[in-house]
Short mmCIF file of C-alpha atoms in Angstrom, two decimals:
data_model
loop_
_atom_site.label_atom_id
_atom_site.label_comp_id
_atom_site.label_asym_id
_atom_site.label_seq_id
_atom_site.Cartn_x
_atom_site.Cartn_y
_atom_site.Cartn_z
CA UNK C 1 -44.32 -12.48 25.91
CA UNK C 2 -41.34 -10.52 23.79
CA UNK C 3 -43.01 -6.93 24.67
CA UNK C 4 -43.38 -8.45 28.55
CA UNK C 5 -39.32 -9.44 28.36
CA UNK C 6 -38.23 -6.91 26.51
CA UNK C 7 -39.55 -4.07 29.15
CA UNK C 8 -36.70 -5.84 31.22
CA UNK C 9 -33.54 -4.64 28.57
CA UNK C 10 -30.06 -5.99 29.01
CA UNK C 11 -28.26 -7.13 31.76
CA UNK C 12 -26.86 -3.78 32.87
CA UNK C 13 -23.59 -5.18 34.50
CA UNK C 14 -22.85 -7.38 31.83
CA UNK C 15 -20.86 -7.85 28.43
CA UNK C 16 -20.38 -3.74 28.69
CA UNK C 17 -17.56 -3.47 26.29
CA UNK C 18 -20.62 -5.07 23.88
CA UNK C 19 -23.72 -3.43 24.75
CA UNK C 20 -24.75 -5.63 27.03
CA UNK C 21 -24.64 -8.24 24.20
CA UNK C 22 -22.86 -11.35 24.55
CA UNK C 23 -19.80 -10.85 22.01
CA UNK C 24 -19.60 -14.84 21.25
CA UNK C 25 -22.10 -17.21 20.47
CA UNK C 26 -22.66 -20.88 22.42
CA UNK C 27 -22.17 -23.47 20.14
CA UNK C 28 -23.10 -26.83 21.26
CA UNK C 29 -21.24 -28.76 19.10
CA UNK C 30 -18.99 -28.39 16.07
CA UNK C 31 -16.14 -29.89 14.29
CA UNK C 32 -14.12 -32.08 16.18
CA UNK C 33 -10.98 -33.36 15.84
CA UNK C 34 -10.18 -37.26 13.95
CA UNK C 35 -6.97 -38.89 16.16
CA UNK C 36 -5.52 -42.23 16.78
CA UNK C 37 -8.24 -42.98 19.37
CA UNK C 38 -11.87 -42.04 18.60
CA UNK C 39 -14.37 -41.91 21.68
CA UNK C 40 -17.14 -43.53 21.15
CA UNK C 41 -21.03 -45.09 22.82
CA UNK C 42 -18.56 -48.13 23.56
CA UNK C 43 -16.66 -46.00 25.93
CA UNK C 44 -19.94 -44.43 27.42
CA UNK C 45 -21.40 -47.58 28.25
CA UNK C 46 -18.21 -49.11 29.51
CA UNK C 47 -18.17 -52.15 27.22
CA UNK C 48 -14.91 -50.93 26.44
CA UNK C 49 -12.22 -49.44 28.72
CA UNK C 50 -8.61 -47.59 27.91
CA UNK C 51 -5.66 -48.30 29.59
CA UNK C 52 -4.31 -44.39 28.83
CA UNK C 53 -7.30 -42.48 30.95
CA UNK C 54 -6.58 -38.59 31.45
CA UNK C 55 -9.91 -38.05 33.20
CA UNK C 56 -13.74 -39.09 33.46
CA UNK C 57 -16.88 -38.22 32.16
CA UNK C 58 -20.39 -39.66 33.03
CA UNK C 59 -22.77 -37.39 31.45
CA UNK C 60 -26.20 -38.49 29.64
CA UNK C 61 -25.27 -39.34 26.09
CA UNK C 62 -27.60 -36.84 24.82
CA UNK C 63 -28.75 -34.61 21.33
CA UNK C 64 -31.21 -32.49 21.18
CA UNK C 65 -33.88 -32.60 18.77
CA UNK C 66 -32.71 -30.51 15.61
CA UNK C 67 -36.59 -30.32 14.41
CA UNK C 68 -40.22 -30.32 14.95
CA UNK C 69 -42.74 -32.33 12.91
CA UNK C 70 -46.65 -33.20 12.76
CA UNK C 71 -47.68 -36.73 13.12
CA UNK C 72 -51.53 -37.36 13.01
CA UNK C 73 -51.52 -33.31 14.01
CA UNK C 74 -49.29 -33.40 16.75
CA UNK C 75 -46.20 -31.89 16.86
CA UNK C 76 -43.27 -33.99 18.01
CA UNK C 77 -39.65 -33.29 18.62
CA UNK C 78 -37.44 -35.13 16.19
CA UNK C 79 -34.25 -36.24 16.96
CA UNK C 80 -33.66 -36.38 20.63
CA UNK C 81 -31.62 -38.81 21.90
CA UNK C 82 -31.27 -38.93 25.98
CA UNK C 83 -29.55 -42.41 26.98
CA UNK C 84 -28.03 -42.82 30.04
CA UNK C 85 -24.74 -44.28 31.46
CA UNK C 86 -23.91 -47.00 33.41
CA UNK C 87 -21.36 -44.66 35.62
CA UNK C 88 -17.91 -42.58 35.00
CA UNK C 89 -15.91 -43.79 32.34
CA UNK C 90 -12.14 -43.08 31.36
CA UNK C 91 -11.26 -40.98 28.79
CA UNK C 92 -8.48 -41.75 26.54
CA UNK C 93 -5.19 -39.61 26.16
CA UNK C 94 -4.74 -40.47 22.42
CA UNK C 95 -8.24 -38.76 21.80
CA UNK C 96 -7.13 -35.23 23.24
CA UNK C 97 -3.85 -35.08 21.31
CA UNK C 98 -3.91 -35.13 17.17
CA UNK C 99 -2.05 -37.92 15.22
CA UNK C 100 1.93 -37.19 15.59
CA UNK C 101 2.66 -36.59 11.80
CA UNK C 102 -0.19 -34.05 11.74
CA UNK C 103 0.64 -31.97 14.54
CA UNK C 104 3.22 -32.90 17.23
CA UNK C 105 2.59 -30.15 19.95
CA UNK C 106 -1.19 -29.50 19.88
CA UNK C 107 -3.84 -30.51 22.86
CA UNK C 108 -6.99 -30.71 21.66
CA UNK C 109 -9.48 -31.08 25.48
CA UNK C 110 -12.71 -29.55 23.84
CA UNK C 111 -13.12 -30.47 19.90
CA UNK C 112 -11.60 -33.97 21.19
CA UNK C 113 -11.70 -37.11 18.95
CA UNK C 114 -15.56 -38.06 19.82
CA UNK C 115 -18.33 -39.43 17.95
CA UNK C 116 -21.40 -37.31 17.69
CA UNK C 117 -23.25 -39.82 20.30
CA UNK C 118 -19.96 -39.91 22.74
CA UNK C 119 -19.71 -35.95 22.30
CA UNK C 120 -22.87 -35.75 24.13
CA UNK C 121 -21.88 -36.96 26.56
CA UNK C 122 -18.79 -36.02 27.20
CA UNK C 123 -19.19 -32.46 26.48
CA UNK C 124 -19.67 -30.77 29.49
CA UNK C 125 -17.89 -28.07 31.33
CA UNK C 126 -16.53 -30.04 34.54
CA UNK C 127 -14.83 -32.33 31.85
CA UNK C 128 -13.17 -29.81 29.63
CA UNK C 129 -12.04 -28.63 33.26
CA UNK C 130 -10.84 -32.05 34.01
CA UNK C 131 -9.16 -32.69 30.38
CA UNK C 132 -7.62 -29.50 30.29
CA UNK C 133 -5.89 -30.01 33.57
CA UNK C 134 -5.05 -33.33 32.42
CA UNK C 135 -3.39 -31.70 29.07
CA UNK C 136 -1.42 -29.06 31.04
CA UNK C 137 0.04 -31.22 33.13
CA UNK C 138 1.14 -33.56 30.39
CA UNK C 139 2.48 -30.11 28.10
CA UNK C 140 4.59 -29.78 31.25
CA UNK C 141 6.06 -32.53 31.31
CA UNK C 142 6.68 -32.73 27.21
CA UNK C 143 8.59 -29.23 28.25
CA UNK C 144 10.49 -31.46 30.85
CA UNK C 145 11.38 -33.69 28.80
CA UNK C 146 13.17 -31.76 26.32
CA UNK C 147 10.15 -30.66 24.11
CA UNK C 148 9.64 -34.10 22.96
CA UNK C 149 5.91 -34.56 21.16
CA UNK C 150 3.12 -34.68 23.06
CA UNK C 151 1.91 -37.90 21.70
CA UNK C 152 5.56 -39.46 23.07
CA UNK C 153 4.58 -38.22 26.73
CA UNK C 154 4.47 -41.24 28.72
CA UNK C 155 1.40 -42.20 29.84
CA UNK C 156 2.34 -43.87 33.17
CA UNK C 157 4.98 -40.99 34.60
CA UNK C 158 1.39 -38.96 33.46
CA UNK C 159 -1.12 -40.76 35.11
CA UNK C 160 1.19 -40.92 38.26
CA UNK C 161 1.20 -37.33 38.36
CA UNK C 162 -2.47 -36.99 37.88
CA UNK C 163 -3.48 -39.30 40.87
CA UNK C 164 -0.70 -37.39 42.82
CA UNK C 165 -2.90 -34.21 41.80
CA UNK C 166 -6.13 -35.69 42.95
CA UNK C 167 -6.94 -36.78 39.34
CA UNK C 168 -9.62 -39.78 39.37
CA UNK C 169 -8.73 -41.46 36.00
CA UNK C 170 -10.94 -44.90 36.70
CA UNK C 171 -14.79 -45.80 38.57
CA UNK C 172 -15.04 -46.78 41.22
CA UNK C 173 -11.94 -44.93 42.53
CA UNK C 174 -8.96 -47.09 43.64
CA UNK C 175 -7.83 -46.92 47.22
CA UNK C 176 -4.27 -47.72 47.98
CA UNK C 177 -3.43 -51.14 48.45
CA UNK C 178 -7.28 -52.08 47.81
CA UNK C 179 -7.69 -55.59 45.50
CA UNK C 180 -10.84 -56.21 43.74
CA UNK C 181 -12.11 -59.67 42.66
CA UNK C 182 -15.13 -58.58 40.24
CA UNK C 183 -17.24 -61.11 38.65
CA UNK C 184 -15.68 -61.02 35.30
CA UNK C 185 -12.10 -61.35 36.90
CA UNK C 186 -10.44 -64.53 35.79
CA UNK C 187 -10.35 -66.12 39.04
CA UNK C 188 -13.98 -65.80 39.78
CA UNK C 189 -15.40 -69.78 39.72
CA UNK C 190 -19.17 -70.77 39.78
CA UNK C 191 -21.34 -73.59 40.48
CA UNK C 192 -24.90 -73.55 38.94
CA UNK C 193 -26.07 -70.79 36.03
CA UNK C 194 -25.68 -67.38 36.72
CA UNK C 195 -27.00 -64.39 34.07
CA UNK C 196 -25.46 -60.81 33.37
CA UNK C 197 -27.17 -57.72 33.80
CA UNK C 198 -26.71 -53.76 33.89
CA UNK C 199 -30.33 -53.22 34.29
CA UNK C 200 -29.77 -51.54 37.74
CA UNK C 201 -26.88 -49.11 38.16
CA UNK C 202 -24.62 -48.69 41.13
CA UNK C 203 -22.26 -52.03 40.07
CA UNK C 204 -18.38 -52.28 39.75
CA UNK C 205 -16.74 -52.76 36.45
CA UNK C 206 -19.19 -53.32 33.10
CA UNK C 207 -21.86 -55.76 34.46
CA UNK C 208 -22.78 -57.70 37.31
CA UNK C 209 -24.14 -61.59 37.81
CA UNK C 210 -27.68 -62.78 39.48
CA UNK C 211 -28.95 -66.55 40.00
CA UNK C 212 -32.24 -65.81 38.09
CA UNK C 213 -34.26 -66.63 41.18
CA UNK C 214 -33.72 -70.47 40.70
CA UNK C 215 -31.33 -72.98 41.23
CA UNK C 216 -31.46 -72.19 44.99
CA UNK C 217 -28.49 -74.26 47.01
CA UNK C 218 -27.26 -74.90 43.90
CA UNK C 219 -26.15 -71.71 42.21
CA UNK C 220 -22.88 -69.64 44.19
CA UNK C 221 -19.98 -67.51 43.18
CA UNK C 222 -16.52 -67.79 44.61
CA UNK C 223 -14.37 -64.37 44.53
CA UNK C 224 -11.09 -65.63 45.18
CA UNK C 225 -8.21 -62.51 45.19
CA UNK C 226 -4.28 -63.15 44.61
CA UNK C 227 -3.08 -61.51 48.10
CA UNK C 228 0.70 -60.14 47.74
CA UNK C 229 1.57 -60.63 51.62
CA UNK C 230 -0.14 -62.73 54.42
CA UNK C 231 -1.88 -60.03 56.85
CA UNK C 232 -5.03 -58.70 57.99
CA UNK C 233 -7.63 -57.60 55.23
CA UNK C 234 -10.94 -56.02 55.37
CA UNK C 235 -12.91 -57.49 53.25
CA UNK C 236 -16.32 -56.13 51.89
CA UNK C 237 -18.52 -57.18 49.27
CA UNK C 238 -20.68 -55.01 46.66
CA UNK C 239 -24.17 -55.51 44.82
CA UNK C 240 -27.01 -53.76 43.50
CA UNK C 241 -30.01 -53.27 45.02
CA UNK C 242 -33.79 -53.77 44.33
CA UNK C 243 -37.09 -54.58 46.37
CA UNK C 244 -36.57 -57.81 44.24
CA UNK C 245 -33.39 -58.98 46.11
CA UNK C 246 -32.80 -61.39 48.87
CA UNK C 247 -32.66 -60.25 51.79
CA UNK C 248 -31.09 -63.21 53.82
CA UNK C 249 -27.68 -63.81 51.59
CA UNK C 250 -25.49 -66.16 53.21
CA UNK C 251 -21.91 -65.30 52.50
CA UNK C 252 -18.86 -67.25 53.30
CA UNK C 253 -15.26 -65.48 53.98
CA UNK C 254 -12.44 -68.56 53.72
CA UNK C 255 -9.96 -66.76 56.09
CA UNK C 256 -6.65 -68.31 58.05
CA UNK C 257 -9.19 -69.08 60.85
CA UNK C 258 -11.70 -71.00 59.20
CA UNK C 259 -14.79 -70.12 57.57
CA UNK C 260 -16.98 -67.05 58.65
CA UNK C 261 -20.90 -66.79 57.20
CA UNK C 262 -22.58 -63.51 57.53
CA UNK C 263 -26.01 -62.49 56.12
CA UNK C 264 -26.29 -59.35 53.84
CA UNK C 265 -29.47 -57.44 52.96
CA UNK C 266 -29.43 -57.19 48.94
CA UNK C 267 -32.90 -54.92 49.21
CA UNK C 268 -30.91 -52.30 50.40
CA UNK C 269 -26.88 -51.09 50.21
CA UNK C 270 -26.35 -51.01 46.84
CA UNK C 271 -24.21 -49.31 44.87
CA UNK C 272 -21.51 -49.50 47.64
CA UNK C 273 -18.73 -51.35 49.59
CA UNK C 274 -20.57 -53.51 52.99
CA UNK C 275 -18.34 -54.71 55.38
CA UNK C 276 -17.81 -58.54 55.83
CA UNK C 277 -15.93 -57.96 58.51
CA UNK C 278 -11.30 -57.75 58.82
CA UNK C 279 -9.74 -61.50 58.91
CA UNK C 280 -6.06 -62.87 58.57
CA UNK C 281 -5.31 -64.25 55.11
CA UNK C 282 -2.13 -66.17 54.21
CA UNK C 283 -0.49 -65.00 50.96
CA UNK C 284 -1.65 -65.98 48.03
CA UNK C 285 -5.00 -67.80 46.46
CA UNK C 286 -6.27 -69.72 49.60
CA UNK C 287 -8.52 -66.82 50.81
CA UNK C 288 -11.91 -66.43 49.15
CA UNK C 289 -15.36 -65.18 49.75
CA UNK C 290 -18.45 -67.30 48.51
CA UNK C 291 -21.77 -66.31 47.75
CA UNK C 292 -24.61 -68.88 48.40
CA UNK C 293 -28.29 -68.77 47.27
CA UNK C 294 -29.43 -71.80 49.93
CA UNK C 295 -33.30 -70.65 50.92
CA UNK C 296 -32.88 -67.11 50.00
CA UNK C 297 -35.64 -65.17 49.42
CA UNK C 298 -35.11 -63.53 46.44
CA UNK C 299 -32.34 -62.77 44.04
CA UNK C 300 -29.18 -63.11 44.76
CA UNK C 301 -26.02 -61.01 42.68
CA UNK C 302 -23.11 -61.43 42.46
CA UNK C 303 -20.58 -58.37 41.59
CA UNK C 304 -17.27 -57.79 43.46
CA UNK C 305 -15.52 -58.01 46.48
CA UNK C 306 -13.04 -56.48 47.93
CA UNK C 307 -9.62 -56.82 50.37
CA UNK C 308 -8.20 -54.02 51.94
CA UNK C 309 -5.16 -54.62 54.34
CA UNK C 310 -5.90 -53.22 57.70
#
């Protein structure tokens, strides 16, 4: 196989100054910086989530295998590690600039304050892309400011910027104006028992809720949002999907006209904002849309809603 390749010789329109030889070598992974904010599997898997985002990542946390080793006389790669992520997660400012009385006017968006696992995964090239942006845009705006330290940069006049730039610093993207009740929010109420999960992917925020496939008319989830002015809002609701799903979903929107049910289909739509429909909603807490599990077919989640005005 080496005499078959090497008939082919170097590339002969590349690394010229070099002999056709690349003049650096890729490393993977090295040392990385140790800041104020370390990135870690938390962050990955979103069980965690900073308020100071520059950018997102949502790569595989993944190693590869540093050796090979016979068990029973097979050979086995040993050390791989390929675990995947729930969806993008925000990456924190503090971990791309070092601690202020160790450097004051460094950006670090490559050897970044990361934990072997979370390095995996964020280590790709679209993020360094994203980061560096991110840290250019906040150098020039230390410069602004009088060449104040880049760890004083404020994070909100930053962020601002960013999304202005076309920046997405949180999943799912927000929309303007958009308010979203998901089913960890505070205001979320429930009748019945309803159980966690992130066993299928596609949901908003860290988790989302199902009824177990029991306690049918008796489990349901209320998403009730805090509307800022009284108005039309189209309002859509979000789950993930499986073939074990209902697929008759009753679903009540508590509007200034009453009460409107619609069906949904949770076999199929995940992963994305359906349309309930656009109602009138008075300001404030009175508006609400409730799931019910009454002689559905399967199971029934529960994981956000949303109100857009119109």
């Amino acid at each position: 196989m080496r005499t078959n390749t090497a008939a082919w010789g170097l590339a002969a329109d590349e690394f010229t100054a070099t002999g056709g030889w690349p003049p650096q070598l890729y490393v993977r992974e090295a040392r990385r910086m140790l800041s104020a904010y370390v990135m870690t599997e938390r962050d990955c898997r979103g069980t965690v989530r900073v308020a100071d985002s520059v950018g997102l990542a949502s790569y595989t946390m993944d190693s590869h295998n540093c050796q090979r080793v016979v068990v029973d006389g097979v050979v086995k790669n040993e050390g791989d590690v390929q675990v995947g992520v729930s969806g993008p997660y925000p990456i924190s400012y503090r971990s791309i600039v070092p601690t202020e009385t160790q450097c004051a006017n460094l950006f670090v968006p490559v050897c970044l304050s990361a934990s072997h696992i979370a390095y995996g995964s964020i280590r790709m090239e679209p993020v360094f892309m994203i980061l560096a942006q991110s840290a250019a845009t906040a150098a020039k705006l230390a410069l602004d400011a009088g060449g104040i330290p880049v760890q004083q940069v404020n994070i909100t006049t930053l962020q601002t910027r960013l999304r202005q730039d076309g920046q997405h610093l949180q999943w799912p993207p927000v929309v303007d104006g958009e308010i979203v009740v998901d089913n960890a929010s505070a205001s979320v109420t429930r009748a019945g028992t309803w159980l966690t999960s992130s066993h299928v992917g596609g949901y908003w925020g860290v988790d989302y809720e199902h009824d177990g496939n029991t306690g049918k008319g008796v489990n349901r989830l209320r998403f009730t949002p805090s509307l800022p002015a009284a108005g039309s809002y189209a309002v859509s609701l979000r789950w993930t999907a499986d073939p074990n799903r209902a697929s008759n979903v009753p679903v009540d929107v508590v509007h200034s006209g009453g009460v409107t049910t619609r069906t949904v289909d949770q076999r199929s739509s995940g992963g994305q904002w359906v349309s309930l429909g656009t109602y009138t909603f008075p300001a404030g807490t009175a508006g609400s849309v409730l799931i019910r599990t009454d002689g559905t077919n399967g199971h029934v989640v529960a994981d956000a809603a949303r109100f857009l005005p119109a």
